[in-house]
Amino acid sequence: MLGRAWIVSDCDATSDDDLMRCVLHNRGVDDADAEKFLNQSIHDYMPDPLVLRDCESAIDVIADAILKNERIAIYGDYDVDGVTSTAIFIKYLRAVGADVVWHLPTREGEGYGLNSDAIQNLYDNGARLLITVDCGISGNAEVELAKKLGMRVVITDHHSPDAVIPGADAVVNPKRTDDDSGLTYLAGVGVAFLVLVALNRKLKSVGNAEMLDKINSINLMEFIDCVALGTICDTMLLVGLNRAFVATGLKVLALRQNIGLKTLMDISKVDKVSVYTAGFVLGPRLNAAGRLDSANPALDLLLTDNPLVARDLAQKLDSLNQERIGIQNAIMDKATELAEQCCARGKCSLFICGDNWHGGVMGIIAGRIKDKFNLPTCVATRMDGMINGSGRSITGINLGAIIHDALSRGLVAEGGGHAAAAGFSLSIEHEQEFCDFLEKSVLEQLNGAKPNCDVLVDAEMDAAGATMTLIKKLQKLEPFGQGNPEPILALRGVVLNFATIMGRGGTHLRGAFRTSAGGRLDFVGFNLVGTPVGDFLLDDANINTKIMVLGRLCENSYNGRSTAQFIVEDMAL
């Protein structure tokens, strides 16, 4: 009914076990690897960190600075990945007794990446080793400045490098062309964590008795909640080591050992920790500070051990998030209108630009527009002769590579990112040229075809099998996210019982189906009011009509009772 083709797996799902095999097969997991996939642990996927190019050089430099008691500066980024990367490095260095300072750039004042003034200030403040986390791979000039000042430099990053990497003492980035670790899917915090694992091992071998006492008191697994948050919020693929990081990290997060995160969960009313709550409840609040002003309150929250300080910071982040939502909603309507105009012209990419829009919400709006129109989307603001923006992409389009190519051609002044997300800056005179370049590049990656709006369905099954037993089995596939999506099912044998509008905005549906076995299956449908699906379900004339529905099966917990619930995303007669 929503105009999309359902591409159904050819697996024969006649039982719960058959359906599980179908879902695993669709994710490239065969029977031999199923047990490892379903019971993933960091131990199973953790490599020797030294497989990362330059990791050994990096830990040699860092260990030397620690043992010489040199002041170490951590240079991060203002998003969740950058803040969590900065936090775990600071926590570790403090634990081993190192002299550590840090800097997070402001989005509006400094922008993404290294800044020469900030590096000069860090040097003037006594820092003699500069460690970058989640940034630095494009900072050739800034690294050159740091080296001229007499600083040693270690870069840890996961963004695509330029043709010439900075002349640092060590550059740890799995996307280096000469890195064969196979870990290109890691977030910045994942790279930082592996460096810390290697550093911890190094210090055990070279440290004195006092150092060994400090190291023995460190449990690196306590950092995994931050690793999970950064990985989820940077929309990294949940495969391999990332999936293990997230699965374990969510368990650590649920223990609420980090005072700051515990307080943020309390204020944002997070009861059950999941990929959703990490990415859509905690993440936006941590991101809000860096979007509107400085990311330092988010970092301070992750670092504090004081409950009173944590509450003040968490309340500030919650308030900033509410402010961010107001700003975002004011821009969203105009951005959607511009996107519709682009679509009417047959565009395969969207470049949407407005005057004096708040730069801190460009990425969120790009993501919303991308989801609505299923097109790679860049949203930007014109201000003081420059255009600054963020982009979000769809499956099959590497937006980071496009921005990187635009940078090498001189179309953008600054830019970087990865396949799913990127940021960029360009002068106003290049606006149309960049828009044309984006469209041309997307078409090249699509080989001239239109973006595919088809829905990949894991299995077709009788609705009578949509039970809590099956849900419990499907939950073993968690965590869900990029690279491991929640299973999409097509249920046949469904009869409409009733449907009604729910929610304050009046855009969502709830109701119930009757199955072929005579059972009841409750359903919800988000943002379906006003769509063909919503119109059909709300029409009383269609009660007792047999239909097929597409969506996701989930557990609905209410008053201590759990029942099966179906989240409707499409339907067919």
Coordinates of N, CA, C and O in Angstrom, one line a residue, residues 374-535:
N374 N 14.2 8.6 1.5 CA 15.1 7.5 1.1 C 16.2 8.0 0.0 O 16.4 7.3 -1.0
L375 N 16.7 9.2 0.3 CA 17.8 9.7 -0.6 C 18.9 10.2 0.2 O 18.7 10.7 1.3
P376 N 20.2 10.1 -0.3 CA 21.3 10.7 0.5 C 21.1 12.2 0.5 O 20.7 12.8 -0.4
T377 N 21.2 12.7 1.7 CA 20.8 14.1 2.0 C 21.9 14.9 2.7 O 22.5 14.5 3.7
C378 N 22.1 16.1 2.2 CA 23.0 17.1 2.8 C 22.1 18.3 3.2 O 21.4 18.9 2.3
V379 N 22.2 18.8 4.4 CA 21.5 19.9 4.9 C 22.5 20.9 5.4 O 23.4 20.6 6.2
A380 N 22.4 22.2 5.0 CA 23.4 23.2 5.3 C 22.8 24.5 5.6 O 21.7 24.8 5.2
T381 N 23.6 25.4 6.2 CA 23.3 26.8 6.5 C 24.2 27.7 5.9 O 25.4 27.5 5.9
R382 N 23.7 28.8 5.3 CA 24.5 29.9 4.7 C 24.7 31.0 5.8 O 23.7 31.4 6.3
M383 N 25.9 31.3 6.0 CA 26.2 32.3 7.0 C 27.6 33.0 6.8 O 28.6 32.2 6.6
D384 N 27.7 34.3 6.7 CA 28.9 35.0 6.6 C 29.8 34.5 5.4 O 31.0 34.3 5.5
G385 N 29.1 34.3 4.3 CA 29.8 33.9 3.0 C 30.2 32.4 2.9 O 30.8 32.0 2.0
M386 N 29.9 31.6 4.0 CA 30.2 30.2 4.0 C 28.9 29.4 4.1 O 27.9 29.8 4.6
I387 N 29.1 28.1 3.7 CA 28.0 27.1 3.8 C 28.6 26.0 4.6 O 29.6 25.4 4.3
N388 N 27.9 25.7 5.8 CA 28.4 24.6 6.6 C 27.2 23.6 6.8 O 26.1 24.0 7.1
G389 N 27.5 22.4 6.6 CA 26.4 21.4 6.7 C 26.9 20.0 7.1 O 28.1 19.7 7.3
S390 N 25.9 19.1 7.2 CA 26.1 17.7 7.5 C 25.2 16.9 6.5 O 24.2 17.3 6.0
G391 N 25.7 15.7 6.3 CA 25.0 14.8 5.4 C 24.7 13.4 6.0 O 25.5 13.0 6.9
R392 N 23.7 12.8 5.6 CA 23.4 11.4 6.0 C 23.0 10.6 4.8 O 22.3 11.1 3.9
S393 N 23.4 9.4 4.8 CA 23.3 8.6 3.5 C 22.4 7.4 3.7 O 22.1 6.9 4.8
I394 N 22.1 6.8 2.6 CA 21.3 5.5 2.5 C 22.3 4.4 2.2 O 23.4 4.6 1.8
T395 N 21.8 3.2 2.4 CA 22.5 2.0 2.1 C 23.0 2.0 0.6 O 22.2 2.3 -0.3
G396 N 24.2 1.8 0.4 CA 24.7 1.7 -1.0 C 25.4 3.0 -1.5 O 26.0 3.0 -2.6
I397 N 25.3 4.1 -0.7 CA 25.9 5.3 -1.1 C 26.9 5.8 -0.1 O 26.5 6.0 1.1
N398 N 28.2 5.8 -0.4 CA 29.2 6.2 0.5 C 29.4 7.7 0.5 O 30.1 8.3 -0.4
L399 N 28.7 8.4 1.4 CA 28.7 9.9 1.4 C 30.1 10.4 1.8 O 30.5 11.4 1.3
G400 N 30.7 9.7 2.7 CA 32.1 10.2 3.2 C 33.0 10.2 2.0 O 33.8 11.2 1.9
A401 N 33.0 9.2 1.1 CA 33.8 9.2 -0.1 C 33.5 10.4 -1.0 O 34.5 10.9 -1.6
I402 N 32.3 10.7 -1.1 CA 31.9 11.8 -2.0 C 32.4 13.1 -1.4 O 33.0 14.0 -2.2
I403 N 32.3 13.4 -0.1 CA 32.8 14.6 0.5 C 34.3 14.6 0.4 O 34.9 15.7 0.1
H404 N 34.9 13.5 0.6 CA 36.4 13.4 0.5 C 36.8 13.8 -1.0 O 37.8 14.5 -1.1
D405 N 36.1 13.3 -1.9 CA 36.4 13.6 -3.3 C 36.2 15.1 -3.6 O 37.0 15.7 -4.3
A406 N 35.1 15.6 -3.1 CA 34.9 17.1 -3.2 C 36.0 17.9 -2.6 O 36.4 19.0 -3.2
L407 N 36.5 17.5 -1.5 CA 37.6 18.2 -0.8 C 38.9 18.1 -1.7 O 39.5 19.2 -1.9
S408 N 39.2 17.0 -2.3 CA 40.4 16.9 -3.1 C 40.3 17.7 -4.4 O 41.3 18.2 -4.9
R409 N 39.0 18.0 -4.8 CA 38.8 18.8 -6.0 C 38.7 20.3 -5.7 O 38.5 21.1 -6.6
G410 N 38.7 20.6 -4.4 CA 38.6 22.0 -4.1 C 37.2 22.6 -4.0 O 37.0 23.8 -3.9
L411 N 36.2 21.7 -4.1 CA 34.8 22.2 -4.0 C 34.4 22.5 -2.6 O 33.5 23.4 -2.4
V412 N 34.9 21.8 -1.6 CA 34.7 22.1 -0.2 C 36.0 22.5 0.4 O 37.1 22.0 0.1
A413 N 35.9 23.4 1.4 CA 37.1 23.9 2.1 C 37.5 22.9 3.1 O 38.7 22.7 3.4
E414 N 36.5 22.3 3.8 CA 36.8 21.3 4.8 C 35.7 20.3 4.7 O 34.6 20.5 4.3
G415 N 36.1 19.1 5.1 CA 35.1 18.0 5.1 C 35.7 16.7 5.4 O 36.9 16.5 5.4
G416 N 34.8 15.8 5.8 CA 35.2 14.4 6.2 C 34.0 13.6 6.7 O 32.9 14.2 6.8
G417 N 34.2 12.3 6.9 CA 33.1 11.5 7.4 C 33.3 10.1 7.0 O 34.4 9.6 6.7
H418 N 32.2 9.3 7.0 CA 32.3 7.9 6.6 C 31.1 7.6 5.8 O 30.4 8.6 5.4
A419 N 30.8 6.4 5.5 CA 29.8 6.0 4.5 C 28.4 6.6 4.8 O 27.7 7.1 4.0
A420 N 28.0 6.5 6.1 CA 26.7 6.9 6.5 C 26.5 8.4 6.8 O 25.4 8.9 6.8
A421 N 27.6 9.1 7.2 CA 27.5 10.5 7.7 C 28.7 11.2 7.3 O 29.8 10.7 7.3
A422 N 28.5 12.5 7.1 CA 29.7 13.4 6.8 C 29.4 14.8 7.1 O 28.2 15.2 7.3
G423 N 30.4 15.6 7.2 CA 30.3 17.1 7.4 C 31.1 17.8 6.4 O 32.1 17.3 5.9
F424 N 30.8 19.1 6.2 CA 31.5 19.8 5.1 C 31.3 21.3 5.3 O 30.4 21.8 5.9
S425 N 32.2 22.1 4.7 CA 32.2 23.5 4.6 C 32.6 24.0 3.3 O 33.6 23.4 2.7
L426 N 31.9 25.0 2.7 CA 32.3 25.5 1.4 C 31.9 26.9 1.3 O 31.1 27.4 2.0
S427 N 32.6 27.6 0.3 CA 32.2 29.0 0.1 C 30.9 29.1 -0.7 O 30.6 28.2 -1.5
I428 N 30.1 30.2 -0.5 CA 28.8 30.3 -1.2 C 29.0 30.2 -2.7 O 28.1 29.7 -3.4
E429 N 30.1 30.7 -3.3 CA 30.2 30.7 -4.7 C 30.2 29.3 -5.3 O 30.0 29.1 -6.5
H430 N 30.6 28.3 -4.4 CA 30.6 26.9 -4.9 C 29.3 26.1 -4.7 O 29.3 24.9 -4.9
E431 N 28.3 26.8 -4.2 CA 27.1 26.1 -3.8 C 26.5 25.2 -4.9 O 26.2 24.1 -4.8
Q432 N 26.2 25.8 -6.1 CA 25.6 25.1 -7.2 C 26.5 24.0 -7.7 O 26.1 22.9 -8.0
E433 N 27.8 24.3 -7.7 CA 28.8 23.4 -8.2 C 28.8 22.1 -7.3 O 28.9 21.0 -7.8
F434 N 28.8 22.4 -6.0 CA 28.7 21.3 -5.1 C 27.5 20.5 -5.2 O 27.5 19.2 -5.2
C435 N 26.3 21.2 -5.3 CA 25.0 20.5 -5.5 C 25.1 19.5 -6.7 O 24.6 18.4 -6.7
D436 N 25.6 20.0 -7.8 CA 25.7 19.2 -9.1 C 26.7 18.1 -8.9 O 26.4 17.0 -9.4
F437 N 27.8 18.3 -8.2 CA 28.8 17.3 -7.9 C 28.2 16.2 -7.1 O 28.4 15.0 -7.3
L438 N 27.4 16.5 -6.1 CA 26.7 15.5 -5.2 C 25.8 14.7 -6.0 O 25.9 13.4 -5.9
E439 N 25.0 15.3 -6.8 CA 24.1 14.5 -7.7 C 24.8 13.6 -8.6 O 24.5 12.4 -8.8
K440 N 25.8 14.1 -9.3 CA 26.6 13.3 -10.2 C 27.3 12.1 -9.5 O 27.3 11.0 -10.0
S441 N 27.8 12.4 -8.4 CA 28.6 11.3 -7.6 C 27.6 10.2 -7.2 O 27.9 9.0 -7.2
V442 N 26.4 10.6 -6.7 CA 25.4 9.6 -6.3 C 25.0 8.8 -7.4 O 24.9 7.6 -7.3
L443 N 24.7 9.4 -8.6 CA 24.3 8.7 -9.8 C 25.4 7.7 -10.2 O 25.1 6.6 -10.6
E444 N 26.7 8.1 -10.1 CA 27.8 7.2 -10.4 C 27.8 6.0 -9.5 O 28.0 4.8 -10.0
Q445 N 27.6 6.2 -8.2 CA 27.6 5.1 -7.3 C 26.4 4.2 -7.5 O 26.4 3.0 -7.2
L446 N 25.3 4.8 -8.0 CA 24.1 4.0 -8.3 C 24.1 3.4 -9.7 O 23.2 2.7 -10.1
N447 N 25.2 3.7 -10.4 CA 25.3 3.2 -11.8 C 24.1 3.7 -12.7 O 23.6 3.0 -13.5
G448 N 23.7 4.9 -12.4 CA 22.6 5.5 -13.1 C 21.2 5.1 -12.7 O 20.2 5.7 -13.2
A449 N 21.1 4.2 -11.8 CA 19.7 3.7 -11.4 C 19.2 4.6 -10.3 O 19.9 5.5 -9.7
K450 N 17.9 4.5 -10.0 CA 17.3 5.2 -8.9 C 17.5 4.5 -7.6 O 17.7 3.3 -7.6
P451 N 17.6 5.2 -6.5 CA 17.7 4.5 -5.2 C 16.7 3.5 -5.0 O 15.5 3.7 -5.3
N452 N 17.0 2.4 -4.4 CA 16.1 1.3 -4.3 C 15.3 1.4 -3.0 O 15.8 1.6 -1.9
C453 N 13.9 1.5 -3.2 CA 13.0 1.7 -2.1 C 12.4 0.3 -1.7 O 11.5 0.3 -0.9
D454 N 12.8 -0.8 -2.3 CA 12.3 -2.1 -1.9 C 12.6 -2.4 -0.5 O 13.5 -2.0 0.1
V455 N 11.7 -3.2 0.1 CA 11.8 -3.7 1.5 C 12.3 -5.1 1.5 O 11.7 -6.0 0.8
L456 N 13.4 -5.4 2.1 CA 13.9 -6.7 2.2 C 13.2 -7.4 3.4 O 13.4 -7.0 4.5
V457 N 12.5 -8.5 3.2 CA 11.7 -9.2 4.2 C 12.5 -10.5 4.6 O 12.8 -11.3 3.7
D458 N 12.7 -10.6 5.9 CA 13.5 -11.8 6.3 C 12.7 -13.1 6.1 O 13.3 -14.1 5.8
A459 N 11.4 -13.0 6.4 CA 10.6 -14.3 6.2 C 9.1 -13.9 6.2 O 8.6 -12.9 6.7
E460 N 8.4 -14.8 5.4 CA 6.9 -14.7 5.5 C 6.4 -15.9 6.3 O 7.0 -17.0 6.3
M461 N 5.4 -15.6 7.2 CA 5.0 -16.6 8.1 C 3.5 -16.4 8.4 O 3.0 -15.3 8.2
D462 N 2.9 -17.4 9.0 CA 1.5 -17.3 9.4 C 1.5 -16.5 10.7 O 2.3 -16.7 11.6
A463 N 0.5 -15.6 10.9 CA 0.4 -14.7 12.0 C 0.2 -15.5 13.3 O 0.6 -15.0 14.4
A464 N -0.3 -16.7 13.2 CA -0.5 -17.5 14.4 C 0.8 -17.9 15.1 O 0.9 -18.2 16.3
G465 N 1.9 -17.8 14.4 CA 3.2 -18.1 15.0 C 3.9 -16.9 15.6 O 5.0 -17.0 16.2
A466 N 3.2 -15.7 15.6 CA 3.8 -14.5 16.2 C 3.5 -14.5 17.7 O 2.6 -13.8 18.2
T467 N 4.4 -15.2 18.4 CA 4.2 -15.5 19.9 C 5.4 -15.0 20.7 O 6.4 -14.6 20.1
M468 N 5.2 -14.9 22.0 CA 6.3 -14.6 22.9 C 7.4 -15.5 22.8 O 8.6 -15.2 22.9
T469 N 7.1 -16.8 22.5 CA 8.2 -17.8 22.3 C 9.1 -17.4 21.2 O 10.4 -17.4 21.3
L470 N 8.5 -17.0 20.0 CA 9.4 -16.5 18.9 C 10.1 -15.2 19.2 O 11.3 -15.1 18.9
I471 N 9.4 -14.3 19.9 CA 10.1 -13.1 20.3 C 11.3 -13.3 21.1 O 12.3 -12.7 20.9
K472 N 11.2 -14.2 22.1 CA 12.4 -14.5 22.9 C 13.6 -15.0 22.1 O 14.7 -14.7 22.4
K473 N 13.2 -15.8 21.1 CA 14.3 -16.3 20.2 C 14.9 -15.2 19.4 O 16.1 -15.1 19.2
L474 N 14.0 -14.3 18.8 CA 14.5 -13.2 18.0 C 15.4 -12.3 18.8 O 16.3 -11.7 18.3
Q475 N 15.1 -12.2 20.1 CA 15.9 -11.2 21.0 C 17.3 -11.7 21.1 O 18.2 -10.9 21.4
K476 N 17.6 -13.0 20.8 CA 19.0 -13.4 20.9 C 19.8 -12.8 19.7 O 21.0 -12.9 19.8
L477 N 19.1 -12.3 18.7 CA 19.8 -11.6 17.6 C 20.3 -10.2 18.0 O 21.1 -9.6 17.2
E478 N 19.9 -9.7 19.1 CA 20.2 -8.3 19.5 C 21.7 -8.3 19.8 O 22.3 -9.3 20.1
P479 N 22.4 -7.1 19.7 CA 21.7 -5.8 19.4 C 21.5 -5.5 18.0 O 22.3 -5.9 17.1
F480 N 20.4 -4.8 17.7 CA 20.0 -4.5 16.3 C 20.6 -3.1 16.0 O 20.6 -2.2 16.8
G481 N 20.9 -2.9 14.7 CA 21.4 -1.6 14.2 C 21.9 -1.7 12.9 O 21.6 -2.7 12.1
Q482 N 22.7 -0.8 12.4 CA 23.4 -0.8 11.1 C 24.1 -2.1 11.0 O 24.9 -2.5 11.8
G483 N 23.8 -2.8 9.9 CA 24.5 -4.1 9.6 C 23.8 -5.3 10.2 O 24.1 -6.4 9.8
N484 N 23.0 -5.1 11.2 CA 22.2 -6.2 11.8 C 20.8 -5.6 12.2 O 20.5 -5.4 13.3
P485 N 20.0 -5.4 11.1 CA 18.7 -4.7 11.4 C 17.8 -5.7 12.1 O 17.9 -6.9 12.1
E486 N 16.8 -5.1 12.7 CA 15.7 -5.9 13.4 C 15.0 -6.6 12.3 O 14.7 -6.1 11.2
P487 N 14.7 -7.9 12.5 CA 14.0 -8.7 11.5 C 12.7 -8.1 11.0 O 11.9 -7.7 11.8
I488 N 12.5 -8.1 9.7 CA 11.3 -7.7 9.1 C 10.5 -8.9 8.6 O 11.0 -9.7 7.9
L489 N 9.3 -9.0 9.1 CA 8.4 -10.2 8.8 C 7.2 -9.8 8.1 O 6.6 -8.7 8.3
A490 N 6.7 -10.7 7.2 CA 5.4 -10.5 6.5 C 4.5 -11.5 7.1 O 4.7 -12.7 7.0
L491 N 3.4 -11.1 7.8 CA 2.5 -12.0 8.4 C 1.2 -12.2 7.5 O 0.6 -11.2 7.1
R492 N 0.9 -13.4 7.2 CA -0.3 -13.7 6.5 C -1.3 -14.3 7.4 O -1.0 -14.6 8.6
G493 N -2.6 -14.4 6.9 CA -3.6 -14.9 7.8 C -4.1 -13.9 8.9 O -4.5 -14.3 9.9
V494 N -4.0 -12.6 8.6 CA -4.3 -11.6 9.5 C -5.7 -11.0 9.2 O -6.0 -10.7 8.0
V495 N -6.5 -10.9 10.2 CA -7.9 -10.2 10.0 C -7.9 -9.0 10.9 O -7.6 -9.1 12.1
L496 N -8.3 -7.9 10.4 CA -8.4 -6.6 11.1 C -9.5 -6.7 12.2 O -10.7 -7.0 11.8
N497 N -9.2 -6.5 13.4 CA -10.2 -6.5 14.5 C -10.6 -5.1 14.8 O -11.8 -4.8 14.7
F498 N -9.7 -4.2 15.1 CA -10.0 -2.8 15.2 C -8.8 -2.0 15.2 O -7.6 -2.5 15.3
A499 N -8.9 -0.7 14.9 CA -7.8 0.3 14.9 C -8.3 1.6 15.4 O -9.4 2.0 15.1
T500 N -7.4 2.4 16.1 CA -7.8 3.7 16.6 C -6.5 4.5 16.6 O -5.4 4.0 16.6
I501 N -6.7 5.9 16.7 CA -5.6 6.8 16.8 C -5.1 6.9 18.2 O -5.8 6.9 19.1
M502 N -3.7 6.9 18.3 CA -3.2 7.1 19.7 C -2.1 8.2 19.6 O -1.7 8.6 18.5
G503 N -1.7 8.7 20.8 CA -0.7 9.7 20.8 C -1.2 11.1 20.8 O -2.3 11.4 20.2
R504 N -0.5 12.1 21.4 CA -0.9 13.5 21.5 C -1.0 14.1 20.1 O -1.8 14.9 19.8
G505 N 0.0 13.7 19.2 CA 0.0 14.3 17.9 C -1.0 13.8 17.0 O -1.2 14.3 15.9
G506 N -1.6 12.7 17.3 CA -2.6 12.1 16.5 C -2.1 11.5 15.2 O -2.8 11.4 14.2
T507 N -0.8 11.0 15.2 CA -0.2 10.5 14.0 C 0.0 9.0 14.1 O 0.4 8.4 13.1
H508 N -0.2 8.4 15.2 CA 0.1 6.9 15.4 C -1.2 6.1 15.6 O -2.2 6.7 16.0
L509 N -1.1 4.9 15.3 CA -2.2 3.9 15.4 C -2.0 2.8 16.4 O -0.8 2.5 16.7
R510 N -3.0 2.3 17.0 CA -2.9 1.1 17.8 C -4.2 0.3 17.5 O -5.2 0.8 17.0
G511 N -4.1 -1.0 17.7 CA -5.3 -1.8 17.4 C -5.0 -3.3 17.6 O -4.0 -3.7 18.3
A512 N -5.7 -4.2 17.0 CA -5.5 -5.6 17.2 C -5.9 -6.3 15.9 O -6.9 -5.9 15.2
F513 N -5.2 -7.4 15.6 CA -5.6 -8.4 14.6 C -6.1 -9.7 15.2 O -5.8 -10.0 16.3
R514 N -6.8 -10.4 14.4 CA -7.2 -11.8 14.7 C -6.4 -12.7 13.8 O -6.3 -12.5 12.6
T515 N -5.8 -13.7 14.3 CA -5.0 -14.7 13.5 C -5.8 -15.8 13.0 O -7.0 -16.0 13.5
S516 N -5.3 -16.6 12.1 CA -6.0 -17.7 11.6 C -6.3 -18.8 12.6 O -7.2 -19.6 12.4
A517 N -5.6 -18.8 13.7 CA -5.8 -19.7 14.8 C -6.8 -19.2 15.8 O -7.1 -19.8 16.8
G518 N -7.4 -18.0 15.5 CA -8.3 -17.4 16.4 C -7.7 -16.5 17.6 O -8.5 -16.0 18.4
G519 N -6.4 -16.4 17.6 CA -5.8 -15.6 18.6 C -5.8 -14.1 18.3 O -6.1 -13.7 17.2
R520 N -5.4 -13.3 19.3 CA -5.3 -11.9 19.1 C -3.8 -11.4 19.1 O -3.0 -11.9 19.9
L521 N -3.5 -10.5 18.2 CA -2.2 -9.9 18.1 C -2.4 -8.4 18.1 O -2.9 -7.9 17.1
D522 N -1.9 -7.8 19.1 CA -2.0 -6.3 19.2 C -1.0 -5.7 18.3 O 0.1 -6.3 18.0
F523 N -1.3 -4.5 17.8 CA -0.3 -3.8 16.9 C -0.3 -2.3 17.2 O -1.2 -1.8 17.7
V524 N 0.8 -1.7 16.7 CA 0.9 -0.3 16.7 C 1.5 0.1 15.3 O 2.1 -0.7 14.6
G525 N 1.2 1.3 14.9 CA 1.7 1.8 13.6 C 2.1 3.3 13.8 O 1.2 4.1 14.0
F526 N 3.4 3.5 13.7 CA 3.9 4.9 14.0 C 3.8 5.7 12.7 O 4.2 5.2 11.6
N527 N 3.3 6.9 12.8 CA 3.2 7.9 11.7 C 2.5 7.3 10.5 O 2.8 7.7 9.3
L528 N 1.5 6.5 10.7 CA 0.7 5.9 9.7 C -0.6 6.7 9.4 O -1.2 6.5 8.4
V529 N -1.0 7.6 10.3 CA -2.2 8.4 10.1 C -2.0 9.3 8.9 O -1.0 9.9 8.8
G530 N -3.0 9.2 7.9 CA -2.9 10.0 6.7 C -2.2 9.3 5.6 O -2.1 9.8 4.5
T531 N -1.7 8.1 5.8 CA -1.1 7.3 4.7 C -2.2 6.3 4.3 O -3.2 6.0 5.0
P532 N -2.0 5.6 3.1 CA -3.0 4.6 2.7 C -3.2 3.5 3.7 O -4.3 3.0 3.8
V533 N -2.1 3.1 4.4 CA -2.2 2.1 5.4 C -3.1 2.5 6.5 O -4.0 1.8 7.0
G534 N -2.8 3.8 7.0 CA -3.6 4.3 8.1 C -5.1 4.5 7.7 O -6.0 4.2 8.5
D535 N -5.3 5.0 6.5 CA -6.7 5.2 6.0 C -7.5 3.8 6.0 O -8.7 3.8 6.4

